[in-house]
């Protein structure tokens, strides 16, 4: 279903959860610390150069951004986090909103957590993992920028992260590189499953 993700179209961006589109259909969220490579991953997955903004300024994106795939399926780019310059109050509000979102958003059916393979499982990644565990929402981890490591090092990191999370059946992990377009099929397969697309 690779071609399906090319349909992604920007619908709206909102500074808070109040501005979300109607809660129906299927939604998969993308989360990741600032600079992890989330925007690049969204662009790679949707095969579009500029759908999500790739920024060299960490933490610039503080909006939730919604993309329609079809009339009932959406991708959501969550604000980047873990950036020191974000005021504590903003972080606290974001935390509260995320609690609410994960617990109440009916259309939320899966999450993709983007981690820079060189800095996996940072505190905020663990927070995202906890939300997924608490709500049983499947979470797929992209260890991205895998091109920055040797094949061996990348595999070792993959095994280490898998080991750390092995008790959680609904968490899956893969290597990914937007630069080399590595791991695209696996990422699409996860999304196909979440969106209940018949392949
Ligand atoms: P975001 O803040 O998580 O959305 O991260 P971006 O997608 O804006 O990427 C941050 C930086 O990492 C940019 O300079 C990207 O070009 C770079 N980057 C993203 N993905 C990859 C990748 O797979 N490989 C390499 N080598 N660089 C990447």
Coordinates of C-alpha atoms and ligand atoms in Angstrom, one line a residue:
X1 CA 0.0 0.0 0.0
X2 CA 3.0 2.3 -0.5
X3 CA 1.1 4.6 -2.9
X4 CA -1.7 5.1 -0.4
X5 CA 0.6 7.2 1.9
X6 CA 1.4 9.6 -1.0
X7 CA -2.2 10.8 -0.6
X8 CA -1.3 12.6 2.7
X9 CA -2.6 16.1 2.6
X10 CA -2.2 18.8 5.2
X11 CA -5.6 19.6 6.8
X12 CA -4.9 21.8 9.8
X13 CA -2.4 22.6 12.5
X14 CA -3.4 23.6 16.0
X15 CA -1.5 24.9 19.0
X16 CA -3.6 22.7 21.3
X17 CA -5.8 19.6 21.4
X18 CA -8.9 21.7 21.3
X19 CA -8.3 22.4 17.6
X20 CA -8.3 18.7 16.6
X21 CA -10.5 17.5 13.8
X22 CA -13.7 15.5 14.6
X23 CA -12.8 12.4 16.5
X24 CA -13.8 9.7 14.0
X25 CA -12.1 7.2 11.8
X26 CA -8.4 6.2 12.4
X27 CA -5.5 8.3 13.5
X28 CA -1.8 7.4 13.9
X29 CA 0.4 9.9 15.8
X30 CA 4.0 10.5 15.2
X31 CA 6.1 11.5 18.2
X32 CA 9.7 12.2 18.8
X33 CA 12.2 14.4 20.6
X34 CA 13.1 17.5 18.7
X35 CA 15.6 16.8 16.0
X36 CA 15.1 13.0 16.2
X37 CA 14.2 13.0 12.5
X38 CA 10.4 12.9 12.8
X39 CA 9.6 15.3 10.0
X40 CA 12.0 13.6 7.7
X41 CA 10.4 10.2 8.6
X42 CA 6.9 11.6 7.8
X43 CA 8.1 12.9 4.4
X44 CA 9.8 9.6 3.6
X45 CA 6.8 7.6 4.6
X46 CA 4.5 9.7 2.5
X47 CA 7.0 10.1 -0.3
X48 CA 6.6 13.9 -0.2
X49 CA 9.5 16.3 0.1
X50 CA 7.9 19.0 2.1
X51 CA 4.8 17.7 3.8
X52 CA 6.3 18.0 7.3
X53 CA 8.8 20.8 7.9
X54 CA 12.3 19.6 8.3
X55 CA 13.9 22.0 10.6
X56 CA 17.4 22.6 11.8
X57 CA 16.1 24.5 14.7
X58 CA 15.2 22.0 17.4
X59 CA 11.9 22.6 19.1
X60 CA 10.5 25.0 16.6
X61 CA 7.4 23.0 15.9
X62 CA 4.9 23.4 18.7
X63 CA 1.8 22.6 16.8
X64 CA -0.2 19.5 16.3
X65 CA -0.4 19.0 12.5
X66 CA -3.0 16.8 10.9
X67 CA -2.7 15.1 7.5
X68 CA -5.6 13.4 5.8
X69 CA -4.8 10.1 3.9
X70 CA -8.5 9.5 3.0
X71 CA -11.8 10.5 4.4
X72 CA -11.4 8.4 7.5
X73 CA -7.6 8.0 8.0
X74 CA -5.2 10.6 9.3
X75 CA -1.6 11.0 10.4
X76 CA -0.8 13.4 13.2
X77 CA 2.5 15.1 13.8
X78 CA 2.8 15.8 17.5
X79 CA 4.9 18.7 18.7
X80 CA 8.5 17.9 19.2
X81 CA 9.6 17.8 22.8
X82 CA 12.6 17.5 25.0
X83 CA 13.9 20.8 24.0
X84 CA 15.4 22.8 26.9
X85 CA 14.2 26.1 25.7
X86 CA 10.6 25.1 25.9
X87 CA 9.3 26.7 29.2
X88 CA 8.4 24.3 31.9
X89 CA 4.8 25.5 31.9
X90 CA 4.5 24.6 28.2
X91 CA 5.9 21.2 28.9
X92 CA 3.5 20.6 31.8
X93 CA 0.5 21.6 29.7
X94 CA 1.7 19.4 26.9
X95 CA 2.0 16.5 29.3
X96 CA -1.6 17.1 30.6
X97 CA -2.9 17.3 27.1
X98 CA -1.2 14.1 26.0
X99 CA -2.7 12.3 29.0
X100 CA -6.1 13.5 27.9
X101 CA -5.4 12.7 24.2
X102 CA -4.2 9.2 24.8
X103 CA -7.1 8.4 27.2
X104 CA -9.9 10.0 25.3
X105 CA -9.2 10.2 21.6
X106 CA -11.3 7.4 20.1
X107 CA -9.8 7.5 16.7
X108 CA -6.2 7.1 18.0
X109 CA -5.3 3.6 16.9
X110 CA -1.5 3.6 16.9
X111 CA 1.7 5.6 17.4
X112 CA 5.1 5.9 15.7
X113 CA 7.8 7.0 18.0
X114 CA 10.9 8.3 16.2
X115 CA 14.2 8.0 18.1
X116 CA 17.6 9.0 16.8
X117 CA 19.4 5.6 16.8
X118 CA 22.4 7.3 18.5
X119 CA 20.3 8.5 21.5
X120 CA 17.5 5.9 22.1
X121 CA 15.1 5.7 25.0
X122 CA 15.5 9.2 26.4
X123 CA 13.2 10.1 29.3
X124 CA 10.6 11.6 27.0
X125 CA 10.6 8.5 24.8
X126 CA 10.0 6.4 27.9
X127 CA 7.0 8.7 28.7
X128 CA 5.6 8.0 25.3
X129 CA 6.1 4.3 25.8
X130 CA 4.3 4.5 29.2
X131 CA 1.3 6.2 27.6
X132 CA 1.1 3.5 25.0
X133 CA 1.4 0.8 27.7
X134 CA -1.3 2.5 29.9
X135 CA -3.7 2.7 27.0
X136 CA -2.8 -0.5 25.0
X137 CA -2.2 1.6 21.9
X138 CA 0.3 -0.2 19.6
X139 CA 3.5 1.7 19.3
X140 CA 6.1 1.3 16.5
X141 CA 9.5 2.6 17.1
X142 CA 11.7 3.9 14.3
X143 CA 15.4 3.9 15.2
X144 CA 16.1 6.5 12.6
X145 CA 19.3 7.9 11.1
X146 CA 20.5 4.3 11.1
X147 CA 22.9 5.4 8.3
X148 CA 24.9 7.2 10.9
X149 CA 26.0 3.9 12.4
X150 CA 27.7 0.9 10.9
X151 CA 25.5 -2.1 10.1
X152 CA 26.7 -3.9 13.1
X153 CA 26.3 -1.0 15.5
X154 CA 22.8 -0.4 14.2
X155 CA 21.8 -4.0 14.7
X156 CA 23.3 -4.0 18.2
X157 CA 21.2 -0.9 19.1
X158 CA 18.1 -2.6 17.7
X159 CA 18.7 -5.7 19.8
X160 CA 19.4 -3.7 22.9
X161 CA 16.1 -1.6 22.5
X162 CA 14.2 -4.8 21.7
X163 CA 15.5 -6.5 24.8
X164 CA 14.6 -3.5 27.0
X165 CA 11.0 -3.6 25.7
X166 CA 10.5 -7.3 25.1
X167 CA 7.7 -7.7 27.7
X168 CA 5.4 -5.4 25.7
X169 CA 3.9 -7.3 22.8
X170 CA 2.3 -4.3 21.2
X171 CA 5.6 -2.4 20.9
X172 CA 7.6 -3.0 17.8
X173 CA 10.9 -1.6 16.7
X174 CA 12.8 -1.3 13.5
X175 CA 15.8 0.4 11.8
X176 CA 15.0 3.4 9.6
X177 CA 16.8 5.9 7.5
X178 CA 15.2 8.7 5.7
X179 CA 18.4 9.5 4.0
X180 CA 18.8 5.9 2.6
X181 CA 15.1 5.2 2.5
X182 CA 15.7 2.2 4.6
X183 CA 12.9 0.4 6.5
X184 CA 10.1 2.0 4.5
X185 CA 8.2 -1.2 3.8
X186 CA 8.3 -2.2 7.4
X187 CA 7.0 1.2 8.5
X188 CA 4.2 1.0 5.9
X189 CA 3.2 -2.5 7.0
X190 CA 2.7 -1.2 10.6
X191 CA 0.6 1.7 9.3
X192 CA -1.4 -0.6 7.1
X193 CA -2.2 -2.7 10.1
X194 CA -3.2 0.2 12.2
X195 CA -5.4 1.6 9.5
X196 CA -6.9 -1.8 8.8
X197 CA -6.0 -1.5 5.1
X198 CA -6.4 -4.8 3.3
X199 CA -3.3 -5.6 1.4
Ligands
LIG1 P1 12.5 16.5 13.7 O1 12.9 17.7 14.6 O2 12.4 15.3 14.6 O3 11.3 16.7 12.9 O4 13.8 16.2 12.8 P2 14.1 16.5 11.3 O5 13.3 15.6 10.4 O6 13.8 18.0 11.1 O7 15.6 16.1 11.2 C1 16.6 16.8 12.0 C2 17.9 16.7 11.3 O8 18.3 15.3 11.1 C3 17.8 17.3 9.9 O9 19.1 18.0 9.6 C4 17.7 16.1 8.9 O10 18.2 16.3 7.7 C5 18.5 15.0 9.7 N1 18.0 13.7 9.4 C6 16.7 13.3 9.6 N2 16.6 12.0 9.2 C7 17.8 11.5 8.9 C8 18.3 10.2 8.4 O11 17.7 9.2 8.3 N3 19.7 10.2 8.2 C9 20.5 11.3 8.4 N4 21.8 11.1 8.2 N5 20.0 12.5 8.8 C10 18.7 12.6 9.0

